[in-house]
Amino acid sequence: MLAWLSKNIFFPLWEIKDGAQRQKYLRELCATQWLETEVLQQQQWERVQKIVEYAFTHCPYYRSRYASLGFDGKLRSWQDFRNLPILTKRDIRDNKANLLSEAFRREELVSAKTGGSTGTALTLYFDQQCQELRNAAAMRSDRWAGWDIGMKVAAIWGNPPVANTFKKKLRNVLRDRVIYLDTMDINDASIQRFIDCWRRERPRMIFGHAHSIYILALSLQRLKIRDLHPEGIIATSMMLLEPERCVIEAVFGCQVTNRYGCEEVGLIACECERHAGLHLNIDHLIIEFLKENGTEAEPGEEGDILLTDLLNHGMPLIRYRVEDRGVPSNRKCGCGRGLPLMERIVGREADFLKRPDGSLVAGVSLVERTLTAIPGIEQMQLLQNDLHRLLVRVVPDSHFSEATQSNLQNELQVVFGSEMVIEIQIVSYLYQTSAGKYRFAVCNI
Ligand SMILES: [Zn+2]
């Protein structure tokens, strides 16, 4: 009953109060997802022409940088677009004021900070319409996982927002309908409180950081709690490791929807109900995969991800190097949606560890492989502060033995070479970032 009221009464009322149009945008996006890929790409082409011209006209940074290259702001072909310079995190940090559109006053824009756990903290600005469209795109893909407006959800991540005013509490009860587990504070008592709350409130979806959901799943397994059955789980904000996905799905008895997004542009890609790759949000973005030599990665090949935001007029981001790596795809998804697929996210650039000879090792993939190959490891984190030294933090499980440790040592020695000093530390938890996320591999060199 409350779910119905929330969806049909409270949510629309809040929209009117906020002057927002998310429900209208959601309806539009739910329709466009079924368009042919070529139609969506044509729409993408029209939008990119507009945003590039807009940036050239209204943002001093693009105006001077593009003009110095002899570009007049008018795209005539996709090749023109691919010739545009790449925007780095450093460019954003050094030119923040000049990247903002002169058409907005600063106070009209919504700002957000990126975590900076990979080194460069950024402040970004969005216009209001962009925010609402982004929310609608996230809601569209939430629906692929079984969610609907008004449905009660459990959110599992670090530092959840605290409903500290009557207004926020009311909004949570009537509209957002969320129960939280703060993964910055996981212990038997907080898990038990969460389970009690779950049994009372009966949420139907789980949202959370992939590894945080995994930690909850492990606790439930240990406590032999078997009655927490959501209809869907959305794992976001960090890499979902295959071995962790298996544990989560077994404990909760439903499939995990893997999602990729970032603070800078919102939702980038998400699995649909087929779970066969991630559909790219090309309504709102151009997503490029670039190899080291600057050419486009072929389907199945790894590349650096560049993002062009087709929505944000407050602070346009054009060919922004987000410092993540992923694999494009040319497969068609059986669901019939026109949104193209990417195969997977490989990790952040800062997750790549270095061998003593300077060559790179994809840290997250290595952790994923090791968790599958060596029994006895519940969680693992690789930290590198020195070219010749690797610290491995291991949370053991009940199968842990001396063989676990020696197998792990051997495996890593083969990957990094005999010159690498590998130190294994047995610990009871992994470090989290200040935002409550986990990083499986951290290279500080
Ligand atoms: Zn699909």
Coordinates of C-alpha atoms and ligand atoms in Angstrom, one line a residue:
M1 CA 0.0 0.0 0.0
L2 CA 2.7 2.5 1.0
A3 CA 4.7 1.4 -2.0
W4 CA 1.8 2.3 -4.3
L5 CA 1.2 5.6 -2.5
S6 CA 4.9 6.4 -2.6
K7 CA 5.0 5.7 -6.4
N8 CA 1.8 7.3 -7.4
I9 CA 1.3 10.1 -4.9
F10 CA 4.4 11.1 -2.8
F11 CA 7.0 10.8 -5.6
P12 CA 5.0 12.9 -8.1
L13 CA 4.2 15.5 -5.3
W14 CA 7.9 15.8 -4.4
E15 CA 8.6 16.3 -8.1
I16 CA 6.2 19.2 -8.3
K17 CA 7.6 20.7 -5.1
D18 CA 11.1 20.4 -6.5
G19 CA 10.0 21.7 -9.9
A20 CA 11.5 18.5 -11.2
Q21 CA 10.7 16.4 -14.3
R22 CA 12.4 13.2 -13.6
Q23 CA 9.3 11.1 -14.2
K24 CA 8.8 12.6 -17.6
Y25 CA 12.5 12.0 -18.5
L26 CA 12.2 8.4 -17.2
R27 CA 9.2 7.7 -19.4
E28 CA 11.1 9.1 -22.4
L29 CA 14.2 7.1 -21.6
C30 CA 12.2 3.9 -21.1
A31 CA 10.9 4.4 -24.6
T32 CA 14.1 5.3 -26.4
Q33 CA 16.0 2.2 -25.0
W34 CA 14.1 0.1 -27.6
L35 CA 15.1 2.3 -30.6
E36 CA 17.5 0.8 -33.2
T37 CA 21.2 1.4 -32.3
E38 CA 21.6 3.4 -35.6
V39 CA 18.8 5.7 -34.5
L40 CA 20.3 6.3 -31.1
Q41 CA 23.7 6.9 -32.7
Q42 CA 22.2 9.5 -35.1
Q43 CA 20.6 11.2 -32.0
Q44 CA 24.0 11.0 -30.3
W45 CA 25.7 12.7 -33.3
E46 CA 23.1 15.6 -33.3
R47 CA 23.7 16.0 -29.6
V48 CA 27.5 16.0 -29.7
Q49 CA 27.4 18.6 -32.5
K50 CA 25.3 20.8 -30.2
I51 CA 27.3 20.4 -27.0
V52 CA 30.7 20.9 -28.7
E53 CA 29.4 24.1 -30.3
Y54 CA 27.9 25.2 -27.0
A55 CA 31.2 24.6 -25.2
F56 CA 33.1 26.5 -27.9
T57 CA 30.7 29.4 -27.6
H58 CA 30.2 29.6 -23.8
C59 CA 33.3 28.2 -22.1
P60 CA 36.6 30.1 -22.3
Y61 CA 38.7 27.0 -21.9
Y62 CA 37.3 25.2 -25.0
R63 CA 37.2 28.4 -26.9
S64 CA 40.9 29.1 -26.6
R65 CA 42.0 25.5 -26.7
Y66 CA 40.0 24.7 -29.8
A67 CA 40.8 28.0 -31.6
S68 CA 44.5 27.4 -31.1
L69 CA 44.0 24.1 -33.1
G70 CA 42.1 25.9 -35.8
F71 CA 38.8 24.4 -34.9
D72 CA 35.7 26.6 -35.1
G73 CA 33.4 24.6 -32.8
K74 CA 31.5 23.0 -35.7
L75 CA 31.8 19.3 -36.1
R76 CA 31.4 18.1 -39.6
S77 CA 32.2 14.4 -39.1
W78 CA 32.9 11.8 -36.4
Q79 CA 36.6 12.2 -37.4
D80 CA 36.4 15.9 -36.5
F81 CA 35.2 14.8 -33.0
R82 CA 38.0 12.2 -32.7
N83 CA 40.5 14.9 -33.5
L84 CA 39.4 17.0 -30.5
P85 CA 42.0 17.2 -27.7
I86 CA 41.6 14.9 -24.6
L87 CA 40.5 16.6 -21.4
T88 CA 42.5 15.2 -18.4
K89 CA 41.7 15.4 -14.6
R90 CA 44.6 17.8 -14.4
D91 CA 43.1 20.1 -17.1
I92 CA 39.9 20.2 -15.0
R93 CA 41.7 21.0 -11.8
D94 CA 43.8 23.7 -13.4
N95 CA 41.0 25.4 -15.4
K96 CA 38.0 24.9 -13.3
A97 CA 36.6 28.5 -13.7
N98 CA 37.2 28.5 -17.4
L99 CA 35.4 25.3 -18.0
L100 CA 32.2 26.7 -16.6
S101 CA 29.6 28.0 -19.0
E102 CA 29.3 31.8 -19.0
A103 CA 25.5 31.3 -19.6
F104 CA 25.0 30.2 -15.9
R105 CA 25.6 32.0 -12.7
R106 CA 27.7 29.8 -10.3
E107 CA 24.8 29.6 -7.8
E108 CA 22.5 28.1 -10.5
L109 CA 24.8 25.1 -10.7
V110 CA 24.9 22.0 -8.5
S111 CA 28.4 21.1 -7.4
A112 CA 29.9 17.7 -6.5
K113 CA 33.3 16.5 -5.4
T114 CA 35.0 13.3 -6.6
G115 CA 36.5 11.2 -3.9
G116 CA 40.2 11.8 -4.9
S117 CA 41.1 8.3 -3.7
T118 CA 43.1 7.9 -6.9
G119 CA 45.0 11.1 -6.4
T120 CA 43.1 13.9 -8.1
A121 CA 40.1 15.3 -6.2
L122 CA 37.9 17.3 -8.5
T123 CA 35.0 19.7 -8.0
L124 CA 32.4 19.5 -10.7
Y125 CA 29.4 21.6 -11.6
F126 CA 26.1 20.5 -13.3
D127 CA 23.0 22.3 -14.4
Q128 CA 19.7 21.3 -12.9
Q129 CA 18.3 19.7 -16.0
C130 CA 21.4 17.6 -16.4
Q131 CA 21.0 16.3 -12.8
E132 CA 17.4 15.3 -13.4
L133 CA 18.2 13.5 -16.7
R134 CA 21.0 11.7 -14.9
N135 CA 18.7 10.6 -12.1
A136 CA 16.2 9.4 -14.7
A137 CA 18.9 7.4 -16.5
A138 CA 19.9 5.7 -13.3
M139 CA 16.2 5.0 -12.6
R140 CA 15.8 3.4 -16.0
S141 CA 18.6 1.0 -15.3
D142 CA 17.4 0.4 -11.8
R143 CA 14.2 -0.9 -13.4
W144 CA 16.2 -3.5 -15.4
A145 CA 17.2 -4.9 -12.0
G146 CA 13.6 -5.1 -10.9
W147 CA 13.3 -1.8 -9.0
D148 CA 10.3 0.6 -9.3
I149 CA 9.5 4.0 -7.8
G150 CA 8.2 3.6 -4.2
M151 CA 9.8 0.2 -3.6
K152 CA 11.6 -0.2 -0.3
V153 CA 15.3 -0.7 -0.7
A154 CA 18.3 -1.6 1.5
A155 CA 21.4 0.6 0.9
I156 CA 24.7 -0.9 1.8
W157 CA 27.7 1.4 1.7
G158 CA 30.0 3.6 3.8
N159 CA 28.8 6.8 5.4
P160 CA 25.1 6.7 4.6
P161 CA 23.3 10.0 4.7
V162 CA 21.7 10.6 8.1
A163 CA 18.1 11.7 8.2
N164 CA 18.7 14.2 10.9
T165 CA 15.8 16.6 10.3
F166 CA 12.1 15.9 10.4
K167 CA 11.8 16.8 6.7
K168 CA 14.5 14.3 5.7
K169 CA 13.0 11.6 7.9
L170 CA 9.6 12.2 6.4
R171 CA 11.0 12.1 2.8
N172 CA 12.7 8.8 3.6
V173 CA 9.5 7.2 5.0
L174 CA 7.2 8.5 2.2
R175 CA 9.4 8.8 -0.9
D176 CA 12.9 7.3 -0.7
R177 CA 12.0 4.3 1.5
V178 CA 15.5 3.2 2.3
I179 CA 17.1 1.2 5.1
Y180 CA 20.9 1.5 5.5
L181 CA 23.8 -0.6 6.6
D182 CA 26.9 1.5 7.1
T183 CA 29.9 -0.5 6.1
M184 CA 32.3 1.8 7.8
D185 CA 30.9 0.3 11.0
I186 CA 30.4 -3.5 10.5
N187 CA 30.3 -5.7 13.5
D188 CA 28.0 -8.4 14.9
A189 CA 25.7 -5.8 16.6
S190 CA 25.3 -3.6 13.6
I191 CA 24.6 -6.6 11.3
Q192 CA 22.0 -7.9 13.8
R193 CA 20.3 -4.4 13.9
F194 CA 20.3 -4.5 10.1
I195 CA 18.7 -8.0 10.0
D196 CA 16.1 -6.9 12.5
C197 CA 15.3 -3.8 10.5
W198 CA 15.1 -5.9 7.3
R199 CA 12.7 -8.4 8.8
R200 CA 10.5 -5.4 10.0
E201 CA 10.7 -3.4 6.8
R202 CA 11.1 -6.1 4.2
P203 CA 13.0 -4.2 1.5
R204 CA 12.8 -5.7 -2.0
M205 CA 16.0 -4.4 -3.5
I206 CA 19.7 -4.0 -2.4
F207 CA 21.8 -1.1 -3.6
G208 CA 25.4 -0.9 -2.6
H209 CA 29.1 -1.0 -3.2
A210 CA 29.9 -4.5 -4.6
H211 CA 32.4 -5.4 -1.9
S212 CA 30.3 -4.1 0.9
I213 CA 27.4 -6.3 -0.2
Y214 CA 29.9 -9.2 -0.3
I215 CA 30.9 -8.5 3.3
L216 CA 27.3 -8.5 4.3
A217 CA 26.7 -11.8 2.5
L218 CA 29.7 -13.4 4.3
S219 CA 28.3 -12.3 7.7
L220 CA 24.9 -13.7 6.8
Q221 CA 26.5 -17.0 5.8
R222 CA 28.5 -17.1 9.0
L223 CA 25.4 -16.4 11.1
K224 CA 23.4 -18.9 9.1
I225 CA 20.7 -16.3 8.2
R226 CA 18.9 -17.5 5.2
D227 CA 15.7 -15.4 5.0
L228 CA 16.9 -12.2 3.4
H229 CA 15.6 -12.5 -0.1
P230 CA 15.5 -9.3 -2.2
E231 CA 14.1 -9.4 -5.8
G232 CA 17.2 -7.7 -7.1
I233 CA 20.7 -6.4 -6.2
I234 CA 22.4 -3.5 -7.8
A235 CA 26.2 -3.4 -7.3
T236 CA 27.7 0.0 -8.1
S237 CA 30.6 2.4 -7.5
M238 CA 33.4 -0.2 -7.7
M239 CA 34.5 -3.4 -9.5
L240 CA 32.3 -6.4 -9.0
L241 CA 34.6 -9.4 -8.7
E242 CA 33.3 -12.7 -10.2
P243 CA 34.0 -14.8 -7.1
E244 CA 32.3 -12.2 -4.9
R245 CA 29.3 -12.1 -7.3
C246 CA 28.9 -15.9 -6.8
V247 CA 28.8 -15.6 -3.0
I248 CA 26.3 -12.7 -3.1
E249 CA 24.0 -14.5 -5.5
A250 CA 24.1 -17.7 -3.5
V251 CA 23.4 -16.0 -0.1
F252 CA 20.5 -13.7 -1.4
G253 CA 19.1 -16.1 -4.0
C254 CA 18.9 -13.6 -6.8
Q255 CA 21.1 -12.2 -9.5
V256 CA 23.4 -9.2 -9.1
T257 CA 23.2 -6.3 -11.6
N258 CA 26.6 -4.8 -12.2
R259 CA 26.7 -1.1 -12.9
Y260 CA 29.4 1.4 -13.9
G261 CA 29.2 5.1 -13.3
C262 CA 31.1 8.0 -11.9
E263 CA 30.5 11.3 -10.1
E264 CA 31.6 13.3 -13.2
V265 CA 28.9 12.0 -15.6
G266 CA 26.6 9.7 -13.7
L267 CA 25.5 6.4 -15.1
I268 CA 27.8 5.1 -17.8
A269 CA 26.8 1.5 -18.3
C270 CA 24.6 -1.2 -16.6
E271 CA 23.7 -4.8 -17.1
C272 CA 20.1 -5.6 -18.1
E273 CA 18.1 -8.6 -16.9
R274 CA 20.2 -10.8 -19.2
H275 CA 23.5 -10.0 -17.4
A276 CA 25.4 -10.5 -20.6
G277 CA 27.6 -7.3 -20.7
L278 CA 26.7 -3.7 -19.8
H279 CA 24.5 -1.5 -21.9
L280 CA 26.1 1.9 -22.6
N281 CA 24.1 5.0 -21.8
I282 CA 24.5 6.5 -25.2
D283 CA 21.4 8.7 -24.7
H284 CA 23.6 10.9 -22.5
L285 CA 27.2 10.0 -23.3
I286 CA 29.7 9.2 -25.9
I287 CA 32.0 6.5 -24.5
E288 CA 35.3 5.8 -26.4
F289 CA 37.8 3.1 -25.7
L290 CA 41.3 4.2 -26.7
K291 CA 44.5 2.1 -27.0
E292 CA 47.9 3.4 -25.9
N293 CA 48.7 4.4 -29.5
G294 CA 45.6 6.6 -29.6
T295 CA 43.6 4.3 -32.0
E296 CA 40.2 2.9 -31.0
A297 CA 40.2 -0.4 -29.2
E298 CA 38.5 -3.2 -31.2
P299 CA 35.7 -5.2 -29.6
G300 CA 37.3 -7.5 -27.0
E301 CA 40.4 -5.3 -26.6
E302 CA 41.2 -3.2 -23.5
G303 CA 41.2 0.6 -23.8
D304 CA 41.3 3.8 -21.8
I305 CA 37.8 5.2 -21.4
L306 CA 37.0 8.7 -22.7
L307 CA 33.6 10.2 -21.8
T308 CA 31.8 13.0 -23.5
D309 CA 28.8 14.3 -21.6
L310 CA 26.0 15.3 -23.9
L311 CA 23.9 16.7 -21.1
N312 CA 25.9 19.0 -18.9
H313 CA 25.9 22.5 -20.1
G314 CA 27.1 24.0 -16.7
M315 CA 30.5 22.4 -17.1
P316 CA 30.8 20.6 -20.4
L317 CA 33.2 17.6 -20.4
I318 CA 34.4 16.6 -23.8
R319 CA 36.6 13.6 -24.4
Y320 CA 37.3 13.4 -20.7
R321 CA 39.8 10.8 -19.6
V322 CA 38.2 9.3 -16.6
E323 CA 41.2 7.0 -15.9
D324 CA 39.3 3.8 -16.0
R325 CA 39.9 1.0 -18.5
G326 CA 37.3 -1.2 -20.1
V327 CA 36.6 -3.5 -23.0
P328 CA 34.1 -2.6 -25.8
S329 CA 31.8 -5.1 -27.5
N330 CA 30.1 -5.6 -30.8
R331 CA 27.7 -8.2 -29.5
K332 CA 24.0 -7.6 -29.6
C333 CA 22.1 -8.2 -26.4
G334 CA 19.3 -10.7 -26.5
C335 CA 17.0 -8.3 -24.7
G336 CA 16.5 -6.3 -27.9
R337 CA 17.5 -2.9 -26.5
G338 CA 19.3 -0.6 -29.0
L339 CA 21.8 0.6 -26.4
P340 CA 25.2 -1.0 -27.3
L341 CA 27.2 -3.2 -25.0
M342 CA 30.6 -3.1 -23.4
E343 CA 32.1 -6.4 -22.2
R344 CA 33.5 -5.3 -18.8
I345 CA 35.3 -2.8 -16.7
V346 CA 39.0 -3.8 -16.2
G347 CA 39.7 -1.3 -13.4
R348 CA 41.0 2.1 -12.7
E349 CA 44.4 3.1 -14.0
A350 CA 45.4 3.6 -10.4
D351 CA 44.7 0.0 -9.8
F352 CA 47.5 -1.1 -12.1
L353 CA 50.5 -2.3 -10.2
K354 CA 54.1 -2.2 -11.6
R355 CA 56.7 -4.9 -12.0
P356 CA 60.3 -3.9 -11.2
D357 CA 60.9 -3.6 -15.0
G358 CA 58.1 -1.0 -15.1
S359 CA 55.6 -3.2 -16.9
L360 CA 52.0 -3.1 -15.6
V361 CA 49.8 -5.7 -13.9
A362 CA 46.0 -5.2 -13.8
G363 CA 45.7 -5.4 -10.0
V364 CA 41.9 -6.1 -9.8
S365 CA 42.0 -8.9 -12.3
L366 CA 44.9 -10.4 -10.4
V367 CA 42.9 -10.3 -7.1
E368 CA 39.9 -11.8 -8.9
R369 CA 42.0 -14.7 -10.4
T370 CA 43.7 -15.4 -7.1
L371 CA 40.5 -15.5 -5.1
T372 CA 39.2 -18.2 -7.5
A373 CA 42.5 -20.2 -7.7
I374 CA 43.7 -20.3 -4.1
P375 CA 41.3 -21.6 -1.4
G376 CA 41.5 -19.9 2.1
I377 CA 41.3 -16.3 1.1
E378 CA 38.1 -14.4 2.0
Q379 CA 39.3 -10.9 0.9
M380 CA 42.5 -9.5 -0.5
Q381 CA 44.1 -6.2 -1.2
L382 CA 47.4 -5.4 -3.0
L383 CA 49.3 -2.2 -2.0
Q384 CA 52.4 -0.9 -3.7
N385 CA 54.4 2.1 -2.6
D386 CA 57.8 0.9 -4.0
L387 CA 58.7 -0.6 -7.4
H388 CA 60.4 -3.6 -5.6
R389 CA 57.9 -4.2 -2.8
L390 CA 54.3 -5.4 -2.7
L391 CA 52.2 -5.6 0.4
V392 CA 49.4 -8.1 0.3
R393 CA 46.7 -7.8 2.9
V394 CA 44.8 -11.1 3.3
V395 CA 41.6 -11.7 5.3
P396 CA 41.6 -15.5 5.8
D397 CA 38.6 -17.7 5.7
S398 CA 38.0 -21.1 7.4
H399 CA 40.0 -22.9 4.7
F400 CA 43.1 -20.8 5.3
S401 CA 46.3 -22.8 5.9
E402 CA 50.1 -22.6 5.4
A403 CA 49.5 -23.8 1.9
T404 CA 47.3 -20.8 1.2
Q405 CA 50.2 -18.5 2.1
S406 CA 52.8 -20.4 0.1
N407 CA 50.6 -20.8 -2.9
L408 CA 49.8 -17.0 -2.8
Q409 CA 53.5 -16.2 -2.5
N410 CA 54.4 -18.4 -5.5
E411 CA 51.5 -17.1 -7.6
L412 CA 52.5 -13.5 -7.1
Q413 CA 56.2 -14.2 -7.5
V414 CA 55.5 -15.7 -10.9
V415 CA 53.4 -12.6 -11.9
F416 CA 55.8 -10.0 -10.6
G417 CA 59.2 -11.8 -11.0
S418 CA 61.7 -12.9 -8.4
E419 CA 63.1 -9.4 -7.8
M420 CA 59.8 -8.3 -6.2
V421 CA 59.7 -8.5 -2.4
I422 CA 56.3 -9.8 -1.5
E423 CA 55.1 -9.3 2.1
I424 CA 51.9 -11.1 3.1
Q425 CA 50.0 -9.7 6.1
I426 CA 47.1 -11.6 7.7
V427 CA 44.5 -9.0 8.7
S428 CA 40.9 -9.0 9.9
Y429 CA 39.6 -6.3 7.5
L430 CA 40.6 -4.3 4.4
Y431 CA 41.2 -0.6 4.3
Q432 CA 38.3 1.5 3.0
T433 CA 38.5 5.0 1.4
S434 CA 37.0 7.9 3.2
A435 CA 33.9 7.4 1.1
G436 CA 33.6 3.8 2.4
K437 CA 34.6 2.2 -0.9
Y438 CA 37.2 -0.6 -1.1
R439 CA 40.1 -0.7 -3.5
F440 CA 41.5 -4.1 -4.3
A441 CA 44.7 -2.8 -5.7
V442 CA 46.4 0.5 -4.9
C443 CA 49.6 1.6 -6.7
N444 CA 51.1 4.8 -5.2
I445 CA 54.1 5.0 -7.5
Ligands
ZN1 ZN 20.2 -6.4 -22.7

